[in-house]
Every structure is written in structure tokens, then in C-alpha cells.
PDB file of C-alpha atoms in Angstrom:
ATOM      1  CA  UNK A 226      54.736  52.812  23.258  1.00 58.00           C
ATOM      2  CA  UNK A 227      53.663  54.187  26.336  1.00 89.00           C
ATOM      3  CA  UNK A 228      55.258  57.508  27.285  1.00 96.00           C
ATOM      4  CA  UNK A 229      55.263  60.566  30.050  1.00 97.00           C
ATOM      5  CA  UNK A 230      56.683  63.726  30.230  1.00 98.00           C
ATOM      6  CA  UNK A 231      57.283  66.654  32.877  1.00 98.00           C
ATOM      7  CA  UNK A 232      58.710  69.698  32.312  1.00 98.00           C
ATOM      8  CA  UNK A 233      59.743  73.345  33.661  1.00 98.00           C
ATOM      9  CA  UNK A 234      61.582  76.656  33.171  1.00 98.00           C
ATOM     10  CA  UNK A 235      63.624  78.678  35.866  1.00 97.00           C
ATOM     11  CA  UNK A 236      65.188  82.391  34.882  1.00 95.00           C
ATOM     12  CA  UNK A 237      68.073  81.402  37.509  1.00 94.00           C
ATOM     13  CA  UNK A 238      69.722  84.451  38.718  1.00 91.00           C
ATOM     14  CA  UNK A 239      69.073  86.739  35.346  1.00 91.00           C
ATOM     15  CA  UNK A 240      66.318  89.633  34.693  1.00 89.00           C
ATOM     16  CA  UNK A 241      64.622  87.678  32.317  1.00 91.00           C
ATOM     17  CA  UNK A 242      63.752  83.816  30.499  1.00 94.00           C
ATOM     18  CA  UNK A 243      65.173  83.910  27.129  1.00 95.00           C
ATOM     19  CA  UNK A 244      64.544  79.489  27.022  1.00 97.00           C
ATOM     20  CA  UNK A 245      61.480  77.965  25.875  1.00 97.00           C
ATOM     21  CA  UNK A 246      60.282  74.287  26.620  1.00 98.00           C
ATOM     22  CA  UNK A 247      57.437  72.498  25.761  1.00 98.00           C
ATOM     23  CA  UNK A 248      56.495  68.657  25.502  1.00 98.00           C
ATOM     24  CA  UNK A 249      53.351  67.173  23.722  1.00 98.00           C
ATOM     25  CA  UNK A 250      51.683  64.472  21.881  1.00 98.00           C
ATOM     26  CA  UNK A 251      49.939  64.575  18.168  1.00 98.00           C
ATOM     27  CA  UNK A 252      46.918  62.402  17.675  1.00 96.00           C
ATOM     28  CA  UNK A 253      48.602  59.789  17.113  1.00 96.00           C
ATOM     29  CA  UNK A 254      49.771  59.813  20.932  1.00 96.00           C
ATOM     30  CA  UNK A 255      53.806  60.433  19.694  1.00 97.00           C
ATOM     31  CA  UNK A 256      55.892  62.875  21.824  1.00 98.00           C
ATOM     32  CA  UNK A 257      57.478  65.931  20.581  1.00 98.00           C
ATOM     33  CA  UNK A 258      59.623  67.487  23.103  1.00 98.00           C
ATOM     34  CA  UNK A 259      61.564  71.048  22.767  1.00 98.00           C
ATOM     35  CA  UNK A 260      63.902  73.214  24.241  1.00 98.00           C
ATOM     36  CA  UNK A 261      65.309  75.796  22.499  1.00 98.00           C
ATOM     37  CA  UNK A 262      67.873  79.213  24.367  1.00 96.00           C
ATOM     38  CA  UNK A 263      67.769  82.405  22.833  1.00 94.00           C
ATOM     39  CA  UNK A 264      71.063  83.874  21.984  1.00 88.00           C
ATOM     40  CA  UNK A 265      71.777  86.273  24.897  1.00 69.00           C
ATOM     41  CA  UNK A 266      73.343  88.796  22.676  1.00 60.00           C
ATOM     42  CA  UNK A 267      70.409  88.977  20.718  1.00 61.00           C
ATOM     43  CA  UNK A 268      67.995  91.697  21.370  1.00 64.00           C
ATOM     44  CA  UNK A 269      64.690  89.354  19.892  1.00 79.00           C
ATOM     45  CA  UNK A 270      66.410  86.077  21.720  1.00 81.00           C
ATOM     46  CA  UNK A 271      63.510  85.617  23.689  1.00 90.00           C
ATOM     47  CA  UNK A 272      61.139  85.997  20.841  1.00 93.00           C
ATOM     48  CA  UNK A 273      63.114  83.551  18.455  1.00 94.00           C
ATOM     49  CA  UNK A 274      62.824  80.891  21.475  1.00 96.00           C
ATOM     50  CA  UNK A 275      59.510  80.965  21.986  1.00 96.00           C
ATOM     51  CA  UNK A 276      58.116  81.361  18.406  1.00 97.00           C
ATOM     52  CA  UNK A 277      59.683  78.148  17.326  1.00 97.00           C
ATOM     53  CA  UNK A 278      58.769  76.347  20.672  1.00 98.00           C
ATOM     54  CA  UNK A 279      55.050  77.460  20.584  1.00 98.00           C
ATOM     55  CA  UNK A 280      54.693  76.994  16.833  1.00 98.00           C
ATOM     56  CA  UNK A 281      56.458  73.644  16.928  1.00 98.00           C
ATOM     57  CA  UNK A 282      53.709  72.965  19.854  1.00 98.00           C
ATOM     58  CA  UNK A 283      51.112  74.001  17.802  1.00 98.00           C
ATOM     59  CA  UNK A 284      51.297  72.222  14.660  1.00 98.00           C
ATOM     60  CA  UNK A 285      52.319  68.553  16.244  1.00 98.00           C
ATOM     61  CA  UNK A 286      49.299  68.395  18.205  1.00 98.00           C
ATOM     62  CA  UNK A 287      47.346  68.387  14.952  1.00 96.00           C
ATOM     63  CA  UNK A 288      49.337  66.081  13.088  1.00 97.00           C
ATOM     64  CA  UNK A 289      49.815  62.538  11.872  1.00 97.00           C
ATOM     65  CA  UNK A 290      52.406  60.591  10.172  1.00 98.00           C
ATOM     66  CA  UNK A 291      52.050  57.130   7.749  1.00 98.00           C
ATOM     67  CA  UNK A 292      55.723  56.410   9.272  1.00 98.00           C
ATOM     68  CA  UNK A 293      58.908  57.347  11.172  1.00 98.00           C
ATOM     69  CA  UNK A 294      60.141  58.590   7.932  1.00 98.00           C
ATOM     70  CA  UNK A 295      57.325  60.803   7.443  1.00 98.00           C
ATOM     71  CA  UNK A 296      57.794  62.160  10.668  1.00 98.00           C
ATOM     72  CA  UNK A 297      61.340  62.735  10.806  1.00 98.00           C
ATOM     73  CA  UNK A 298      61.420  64.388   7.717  1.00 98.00           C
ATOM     74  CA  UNK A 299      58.497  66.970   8.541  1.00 98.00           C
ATOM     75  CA  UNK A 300      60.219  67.483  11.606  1.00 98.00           C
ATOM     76  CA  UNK A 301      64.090  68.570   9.891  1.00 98.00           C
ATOM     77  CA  UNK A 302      61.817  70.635   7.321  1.00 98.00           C
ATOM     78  CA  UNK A 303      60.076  72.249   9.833  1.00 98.00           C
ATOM     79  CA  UNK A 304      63.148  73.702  11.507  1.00 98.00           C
ATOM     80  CA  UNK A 305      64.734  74.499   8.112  1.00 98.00           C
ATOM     81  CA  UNK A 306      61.791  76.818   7.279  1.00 98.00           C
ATOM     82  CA  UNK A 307      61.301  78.341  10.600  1.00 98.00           C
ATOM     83  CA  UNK A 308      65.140  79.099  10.862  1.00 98.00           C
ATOM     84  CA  UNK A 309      65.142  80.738   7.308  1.00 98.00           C
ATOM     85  CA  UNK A 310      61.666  82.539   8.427  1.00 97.00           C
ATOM     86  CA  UNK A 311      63.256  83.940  11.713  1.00 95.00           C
ATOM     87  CA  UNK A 312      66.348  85.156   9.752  1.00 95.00           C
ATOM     88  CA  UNK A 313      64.382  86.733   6.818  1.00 96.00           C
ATOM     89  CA  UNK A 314      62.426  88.603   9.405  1.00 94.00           C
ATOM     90  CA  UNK A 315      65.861  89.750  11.197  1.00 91.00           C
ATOM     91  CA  UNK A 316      67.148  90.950   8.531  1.00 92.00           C
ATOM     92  CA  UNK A 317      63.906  92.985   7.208  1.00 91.00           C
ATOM     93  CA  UNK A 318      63.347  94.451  10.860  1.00 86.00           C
ATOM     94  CA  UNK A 319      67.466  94.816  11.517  1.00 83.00           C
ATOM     95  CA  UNK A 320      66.805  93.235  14.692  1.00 85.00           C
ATOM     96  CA  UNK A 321      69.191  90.685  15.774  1.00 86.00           C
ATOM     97  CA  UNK A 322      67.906  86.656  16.536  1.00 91.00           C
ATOM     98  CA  UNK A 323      69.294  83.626  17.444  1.00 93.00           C
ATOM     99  CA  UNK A 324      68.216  80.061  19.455  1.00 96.00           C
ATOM    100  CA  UNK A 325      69.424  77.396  20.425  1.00 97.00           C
ATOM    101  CA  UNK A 326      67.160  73.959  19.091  1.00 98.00           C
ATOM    102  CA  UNK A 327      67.431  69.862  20.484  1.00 98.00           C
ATOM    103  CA  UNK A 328      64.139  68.101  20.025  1.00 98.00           C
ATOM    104  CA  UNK A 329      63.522  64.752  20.351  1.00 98.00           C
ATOM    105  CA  UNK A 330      60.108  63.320  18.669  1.00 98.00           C
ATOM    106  CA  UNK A 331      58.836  59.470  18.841  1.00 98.00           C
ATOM    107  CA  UNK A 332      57.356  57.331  16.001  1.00 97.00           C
ATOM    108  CA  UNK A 333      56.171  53.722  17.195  1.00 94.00           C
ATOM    109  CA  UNK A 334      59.636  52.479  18.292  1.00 94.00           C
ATOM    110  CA  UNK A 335      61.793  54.469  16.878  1.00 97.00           C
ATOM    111  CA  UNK A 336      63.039  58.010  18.220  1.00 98.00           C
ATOM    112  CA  UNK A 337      65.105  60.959  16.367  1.00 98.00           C
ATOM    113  CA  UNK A 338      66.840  64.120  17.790  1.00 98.00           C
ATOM    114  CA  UNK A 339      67.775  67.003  16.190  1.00 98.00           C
ATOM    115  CA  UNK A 340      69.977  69.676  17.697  1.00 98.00           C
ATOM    116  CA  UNK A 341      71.890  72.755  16.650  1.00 97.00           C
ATOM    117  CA  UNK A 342      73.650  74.762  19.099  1.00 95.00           C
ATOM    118  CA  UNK A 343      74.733  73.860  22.756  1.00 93.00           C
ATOM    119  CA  UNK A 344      71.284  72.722  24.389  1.00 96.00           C
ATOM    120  CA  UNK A 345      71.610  68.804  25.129  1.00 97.00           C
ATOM    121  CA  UNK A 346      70.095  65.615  24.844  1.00 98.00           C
ATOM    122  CA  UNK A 347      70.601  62.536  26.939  1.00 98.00           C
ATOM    123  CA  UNK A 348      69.564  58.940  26.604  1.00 98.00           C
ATOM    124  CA  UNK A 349      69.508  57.257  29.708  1.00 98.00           C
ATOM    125  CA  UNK A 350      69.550  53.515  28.849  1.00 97.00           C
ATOM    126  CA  UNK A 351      67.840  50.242  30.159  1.00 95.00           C
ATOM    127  CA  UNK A 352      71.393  49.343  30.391  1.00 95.00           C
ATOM    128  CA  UNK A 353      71.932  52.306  33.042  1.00 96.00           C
ATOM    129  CA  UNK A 354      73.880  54.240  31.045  1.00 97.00           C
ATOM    130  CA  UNK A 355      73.726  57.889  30.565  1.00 98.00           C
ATOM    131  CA  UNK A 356      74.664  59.156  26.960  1.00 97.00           C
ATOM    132  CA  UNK A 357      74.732  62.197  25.364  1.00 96.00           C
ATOM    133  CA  UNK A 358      73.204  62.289  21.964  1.00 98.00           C
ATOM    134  CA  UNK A 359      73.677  65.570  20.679  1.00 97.00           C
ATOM    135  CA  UNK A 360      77.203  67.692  19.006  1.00 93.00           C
ATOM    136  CA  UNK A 361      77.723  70.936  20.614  1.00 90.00           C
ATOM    137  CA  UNK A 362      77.591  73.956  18.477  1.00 91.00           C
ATOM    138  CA  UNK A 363      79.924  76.123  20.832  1.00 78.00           C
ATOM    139  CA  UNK A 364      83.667  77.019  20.524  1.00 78.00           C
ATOM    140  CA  UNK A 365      84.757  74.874  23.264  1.00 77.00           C
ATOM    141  CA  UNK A 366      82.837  71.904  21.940  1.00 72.00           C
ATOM    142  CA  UNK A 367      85.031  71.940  19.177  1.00 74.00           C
ATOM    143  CA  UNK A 368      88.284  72.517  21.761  1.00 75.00           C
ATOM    144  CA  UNK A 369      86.948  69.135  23.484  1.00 74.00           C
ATOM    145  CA  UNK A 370      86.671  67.240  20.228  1.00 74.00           C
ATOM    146  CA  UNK A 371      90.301  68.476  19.281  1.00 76.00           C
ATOM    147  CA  UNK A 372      91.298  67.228  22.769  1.00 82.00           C
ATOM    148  CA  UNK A 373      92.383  70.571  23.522  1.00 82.00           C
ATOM    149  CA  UNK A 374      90.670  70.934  26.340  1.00 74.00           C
ATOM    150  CA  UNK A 375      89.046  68.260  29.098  1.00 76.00           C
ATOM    151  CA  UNK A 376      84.876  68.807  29.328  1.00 73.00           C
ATOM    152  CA  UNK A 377      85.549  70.241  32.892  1.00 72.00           C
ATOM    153  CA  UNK A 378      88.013  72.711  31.971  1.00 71.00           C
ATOM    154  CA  UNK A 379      84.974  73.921  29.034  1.00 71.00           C
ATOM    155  CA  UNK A 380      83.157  74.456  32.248  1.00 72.00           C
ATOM    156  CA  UNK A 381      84.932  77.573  33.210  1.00 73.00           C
ATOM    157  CA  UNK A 382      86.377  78.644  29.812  1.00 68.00           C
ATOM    158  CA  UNK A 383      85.844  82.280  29.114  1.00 65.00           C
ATOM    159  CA  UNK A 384      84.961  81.596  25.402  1.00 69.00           C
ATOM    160  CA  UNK A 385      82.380  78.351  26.572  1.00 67.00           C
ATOM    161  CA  UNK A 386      79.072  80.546  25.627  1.00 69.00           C
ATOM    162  CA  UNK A 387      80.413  81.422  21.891  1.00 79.00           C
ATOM    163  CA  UNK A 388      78.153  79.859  19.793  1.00 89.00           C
ATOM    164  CA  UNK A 389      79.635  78.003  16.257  1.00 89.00           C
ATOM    165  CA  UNK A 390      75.675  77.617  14.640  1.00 93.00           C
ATOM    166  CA  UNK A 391      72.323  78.790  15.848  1.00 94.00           C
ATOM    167  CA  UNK A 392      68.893  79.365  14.697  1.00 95.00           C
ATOM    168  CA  UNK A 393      67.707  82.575  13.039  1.00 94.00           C
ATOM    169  CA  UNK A 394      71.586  83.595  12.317  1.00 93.00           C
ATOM    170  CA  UNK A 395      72.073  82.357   8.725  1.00 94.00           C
ATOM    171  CA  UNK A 396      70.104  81.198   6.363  1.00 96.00           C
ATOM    172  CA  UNK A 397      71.183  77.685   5.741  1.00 95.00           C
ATOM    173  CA  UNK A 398      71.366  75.541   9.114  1.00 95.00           C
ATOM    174  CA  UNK A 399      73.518  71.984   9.083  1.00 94.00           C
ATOM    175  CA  UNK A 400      70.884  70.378  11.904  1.00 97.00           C
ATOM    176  CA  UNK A 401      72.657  67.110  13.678  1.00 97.00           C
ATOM    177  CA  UNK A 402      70.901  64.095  13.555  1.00 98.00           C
ATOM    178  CA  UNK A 403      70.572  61.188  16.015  1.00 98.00           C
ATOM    179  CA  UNK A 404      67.944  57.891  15.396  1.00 98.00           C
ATOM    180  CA  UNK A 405      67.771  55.256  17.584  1.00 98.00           C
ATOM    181  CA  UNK A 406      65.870  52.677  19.015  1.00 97.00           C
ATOM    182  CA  UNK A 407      63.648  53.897  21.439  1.00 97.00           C
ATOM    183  CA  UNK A 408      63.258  50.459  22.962  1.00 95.00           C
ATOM    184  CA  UNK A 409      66.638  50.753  23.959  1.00 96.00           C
ATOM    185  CA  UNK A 410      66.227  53.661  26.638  1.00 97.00           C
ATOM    186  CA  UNK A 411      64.324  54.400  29.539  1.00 97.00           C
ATOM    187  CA  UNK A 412      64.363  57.897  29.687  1.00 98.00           C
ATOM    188  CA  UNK A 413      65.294  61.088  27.049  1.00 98.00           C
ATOM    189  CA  UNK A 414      66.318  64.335  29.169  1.00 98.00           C
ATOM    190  CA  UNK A 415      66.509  67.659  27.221  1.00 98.00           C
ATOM    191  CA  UNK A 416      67.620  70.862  28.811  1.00 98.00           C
ATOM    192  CA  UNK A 417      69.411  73.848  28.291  1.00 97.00           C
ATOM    193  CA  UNK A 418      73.086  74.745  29.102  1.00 94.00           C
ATOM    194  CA  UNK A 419      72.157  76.435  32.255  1.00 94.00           C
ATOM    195  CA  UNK A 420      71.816  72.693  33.473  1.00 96.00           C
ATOM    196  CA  UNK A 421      74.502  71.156  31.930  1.00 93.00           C
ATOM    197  CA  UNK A 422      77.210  73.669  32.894  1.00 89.00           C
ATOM    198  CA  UNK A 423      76.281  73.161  37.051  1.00 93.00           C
ATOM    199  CA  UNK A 424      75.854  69.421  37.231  1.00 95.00           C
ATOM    200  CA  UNK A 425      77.661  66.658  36.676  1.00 94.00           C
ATOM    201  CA  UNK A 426      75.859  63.392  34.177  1.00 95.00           C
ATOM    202  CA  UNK A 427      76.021  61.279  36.950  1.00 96.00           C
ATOM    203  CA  UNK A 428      73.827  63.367  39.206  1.00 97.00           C
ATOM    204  CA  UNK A 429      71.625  63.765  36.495  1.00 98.00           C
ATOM    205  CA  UNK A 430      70.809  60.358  36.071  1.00 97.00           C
ATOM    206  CA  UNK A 431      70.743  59.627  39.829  1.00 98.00           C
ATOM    207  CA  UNK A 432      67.946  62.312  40.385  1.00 98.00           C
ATOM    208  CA  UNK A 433      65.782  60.786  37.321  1.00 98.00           C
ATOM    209  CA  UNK A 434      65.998  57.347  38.203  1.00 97.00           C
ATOM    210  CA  UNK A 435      65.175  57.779  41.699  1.00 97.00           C
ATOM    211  CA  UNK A 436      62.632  59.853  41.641  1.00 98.00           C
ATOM    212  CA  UNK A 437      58.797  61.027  40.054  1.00 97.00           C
ATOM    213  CA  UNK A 438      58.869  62.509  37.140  1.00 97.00           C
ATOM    214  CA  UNK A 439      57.704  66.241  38.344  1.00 98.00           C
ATOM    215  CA  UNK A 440      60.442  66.052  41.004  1.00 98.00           C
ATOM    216  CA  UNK A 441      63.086  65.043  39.182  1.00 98.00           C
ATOM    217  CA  UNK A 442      62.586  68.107  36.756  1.00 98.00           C
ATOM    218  CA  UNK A 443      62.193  70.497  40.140  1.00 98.00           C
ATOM    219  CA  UNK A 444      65.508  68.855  41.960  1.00 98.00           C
ATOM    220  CA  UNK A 445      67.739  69.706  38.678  1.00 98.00           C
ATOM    221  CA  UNK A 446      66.669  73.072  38.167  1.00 98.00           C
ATOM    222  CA  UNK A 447      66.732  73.160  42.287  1.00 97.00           C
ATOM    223  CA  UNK A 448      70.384  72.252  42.247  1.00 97.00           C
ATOM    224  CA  UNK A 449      71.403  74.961  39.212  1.00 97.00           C
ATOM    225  CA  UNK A 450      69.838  77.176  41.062  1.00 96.00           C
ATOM    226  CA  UNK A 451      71.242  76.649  44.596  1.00 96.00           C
ATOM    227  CA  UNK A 452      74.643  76.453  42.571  1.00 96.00           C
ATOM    228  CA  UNK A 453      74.681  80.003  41.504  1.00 93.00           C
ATOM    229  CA  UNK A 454      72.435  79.654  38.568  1.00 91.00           C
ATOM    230  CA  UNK A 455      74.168  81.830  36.635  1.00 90.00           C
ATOM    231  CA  UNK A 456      71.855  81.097  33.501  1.00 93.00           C
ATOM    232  CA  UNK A 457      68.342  80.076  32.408  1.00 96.00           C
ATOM    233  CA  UNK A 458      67.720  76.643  33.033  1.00 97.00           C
ATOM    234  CA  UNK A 459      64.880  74.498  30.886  1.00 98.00           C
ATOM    235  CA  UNK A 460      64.869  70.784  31.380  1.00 98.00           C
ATOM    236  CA  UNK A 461      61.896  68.284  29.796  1.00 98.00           C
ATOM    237  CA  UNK A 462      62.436  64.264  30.776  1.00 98.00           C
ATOM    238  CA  UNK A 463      60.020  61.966  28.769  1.00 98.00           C
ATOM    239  CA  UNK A 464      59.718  58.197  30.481  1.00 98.00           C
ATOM    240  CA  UNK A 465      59.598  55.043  28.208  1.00 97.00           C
ATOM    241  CA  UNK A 466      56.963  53.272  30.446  1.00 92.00           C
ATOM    242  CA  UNK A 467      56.826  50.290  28.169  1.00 76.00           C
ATOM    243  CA  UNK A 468      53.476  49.310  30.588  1.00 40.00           C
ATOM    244  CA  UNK A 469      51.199  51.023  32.278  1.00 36.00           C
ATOM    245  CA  UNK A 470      49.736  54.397  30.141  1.00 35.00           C
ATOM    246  CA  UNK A 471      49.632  57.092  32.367  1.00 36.00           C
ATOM    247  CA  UNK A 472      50.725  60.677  32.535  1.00 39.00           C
ATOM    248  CA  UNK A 473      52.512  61.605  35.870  1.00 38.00           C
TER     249      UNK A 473
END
């Protein structure tokens, strides 16, 4: 299945990047594509973010799987060892870590996503829907999901950056799961909360469908930005050409 990617990174309006993003295909020509957030209250955020991103990178472009089983399953395991690593090594150096993970990886036909945390993923179907097809790990997730609170209220909630599960914090993770067909979509976007809290779903899928790749990534992180981007903001779109192979 033909596929192509863009991605990009903006600090917004804070000192530093504490997100990492990457996209990139194994031999087998199969997309891997990852954004994870460092924990701002963590003093190695930064470094938890981009250690998993760029070692995640690293070891898919090598790789090759006999199945989407295979795959899938080397992909959980991965992110089990490398959140037990990251905590081990917190608490050996007593520095604080945490990160945010989604990733979503291809196999033939078939796509997974695994997330922990409150970084999204969104499945933009050949049906024109927009879906979102990860849980949020985050205090006011679990308001929404109680009905509680309305998703646009969680916008401005003082309590809508606490965390409920994270990378690098504990040494068992519970990693949510989504498999689908990827026939079925036309687009995955991944991105950090310093997207999803400034812009609404329908904008998001406006600017993808309506525009190249490239751009579409630079207009979201555009509009964050012009919006006060109060946070970092990471965004990766991968394209289910289904016909012509080539990379934007």
C-alpha cells in the first residue's frame, strides 16, 4: 500500500521543545510514525521524548516482519521495554522522566496504534469522517468519559494537563490499542496536545484534505501558533495513496 508522510515540530511560545516526532519506513516500505511530549514537570522530559522517538526511528528502519502480528507485537514490546528502561534509569540517577507515546505503524493492509497519555491519533476516513482513535490518559479525559464535563469545557480546565499514565513514570504501562483496516482511511494524523487543545477536528480535517501534504502540517502548527501557542506542537499526517508511489 502506497503511503506518504510529512512532518514538523514548533516550540510555540515556550523556552524550549520537550516533543519529539519522527515518521519512517523499514525495508519492507511499512510506516512507523511517532510523537511522543515530555512531561513538563519533568526535569529529563525532553530527553525521555526524544530517546524513545530516535530509538524507535532507529531500529524500524532495519527491520522486517513475516506478518501484522509480528509487527504489532514487536512494536507493544518495544515500548514496554523502553518505558521500564527510562524508569530504571530515573530512578538510579533520581532524575525525574515522563512522555507522552501514540504511534501508528502499517503492515500490508492493516494498521495499529498505540497510545498512552494525551497525544492523539485521528483517522480521517474515505467516508469523510474524522475519528479519534486514541483514550486520553489525562484527568479531564476521564471527566469527559464520566460526562462530567463537555470536551470544550476540558479545553480550559485548570486540571486538563494532569496526566493519569505516562512513559518512564512506573514500571508497568497499560498501552491502548487500536487495529483497523487501513483500507478504510485516507489519512492518519498524529500530534501532540499543543494541537489538539487550539483547534477544532473539523478544521483539522479541512486543512488536510485540501491541501499538500507539507502544507497541511505547516498551516496546523501555523494556526496553534497564531492562537497563542501556549504549548509545543508536533503533528505527522501519513496519506493512504492507494495509487501512485510517491513521497511528497
Amino acid at each position: 500500500m502506497p503511503l506518504v508522510y510529512s512532518y514538523n515540530s514548533n516550540k510555540g511560545r515556550k523556552e524550549r521543545n520537550e516533543d519529539a516526532v519522527s515518521v519512517s519506513k523499514n525495508k519492507q516500505g511499512e510506516v512507523l510514525a511517532v510523537v511522543c511530549d515530555g512531561v513538563g514537570s519533568h526535569s529529563k522530559s525532553a530527553y525521555s521524548s526524544n530517546y524513545i522517538v530516535s530509538t524507535l526511528e532507529k531500529e524500524w528502519q532495519d527491520l522486517t516482519f513475516a506478518n501484522f502480528n509480528n509487527m504489532k507485537n514487536w512494536l507493544c514490546d518495544k515500548i514496554e521495554k523502553l518505558n521500564l528502561e527510562l524508569f530504571e534509569k530515573s530512578q538510579n540517577k533520581n532524575k525525574k522522566m515522563g512522555t507522552t507515546i501514540v504511534t501508528v505503524a502499517t503492515f500490508d493492509n492493516q494498521v495499529v496504534v498505540y497510545n498512552i497519555g494525551d497525544s492523539s491519533a485521528y483517522g480521517l476516513t474515505k467516508d469523510n469522517e474524522i475519528d479519534v482513535v486514541t483514550v486520553e490518559d489525562s484527568f479531564v479525559g476521564a471527566l469527559i468519559s464520566a460526562g462530567a464535563i463537555t470536551v470544550e469545557e476540558a479545553k480550559t480546565h485548570p486540571e486538563r494537563h494532569v496526566l493519569t499514565q505516562a512513559l518512564a513514570t512506573k514500571p508497568n504501562i497499560v498501552l491502548h490499542t487500536f487495529i483497523d483496516d487501513l483500507n478504510k482511511y485516507d489519512y492518519f494524523l498524529i500530534c501532540s496536545d499543543g494541537l489538539t487543545n487550539m483547534i477544532e477536528n473539523e478544521e483539522i480535517q479541512d486543512i488536510v484534505r485540501n491541501n499538500e501534504l507539507s502544507t497541511a502540517v505547516d498551516n496546523l502548527i501555523d494556526i496553534c501558533v497564531e492562537r497563542g501557542g501556549v504549548d509545543n506542537i508536533s503533528v505527522a499526517i501519513i496519506n493512504n495513496l492507494g495509487g501512485v508511489n510517491h513521497d511528497k
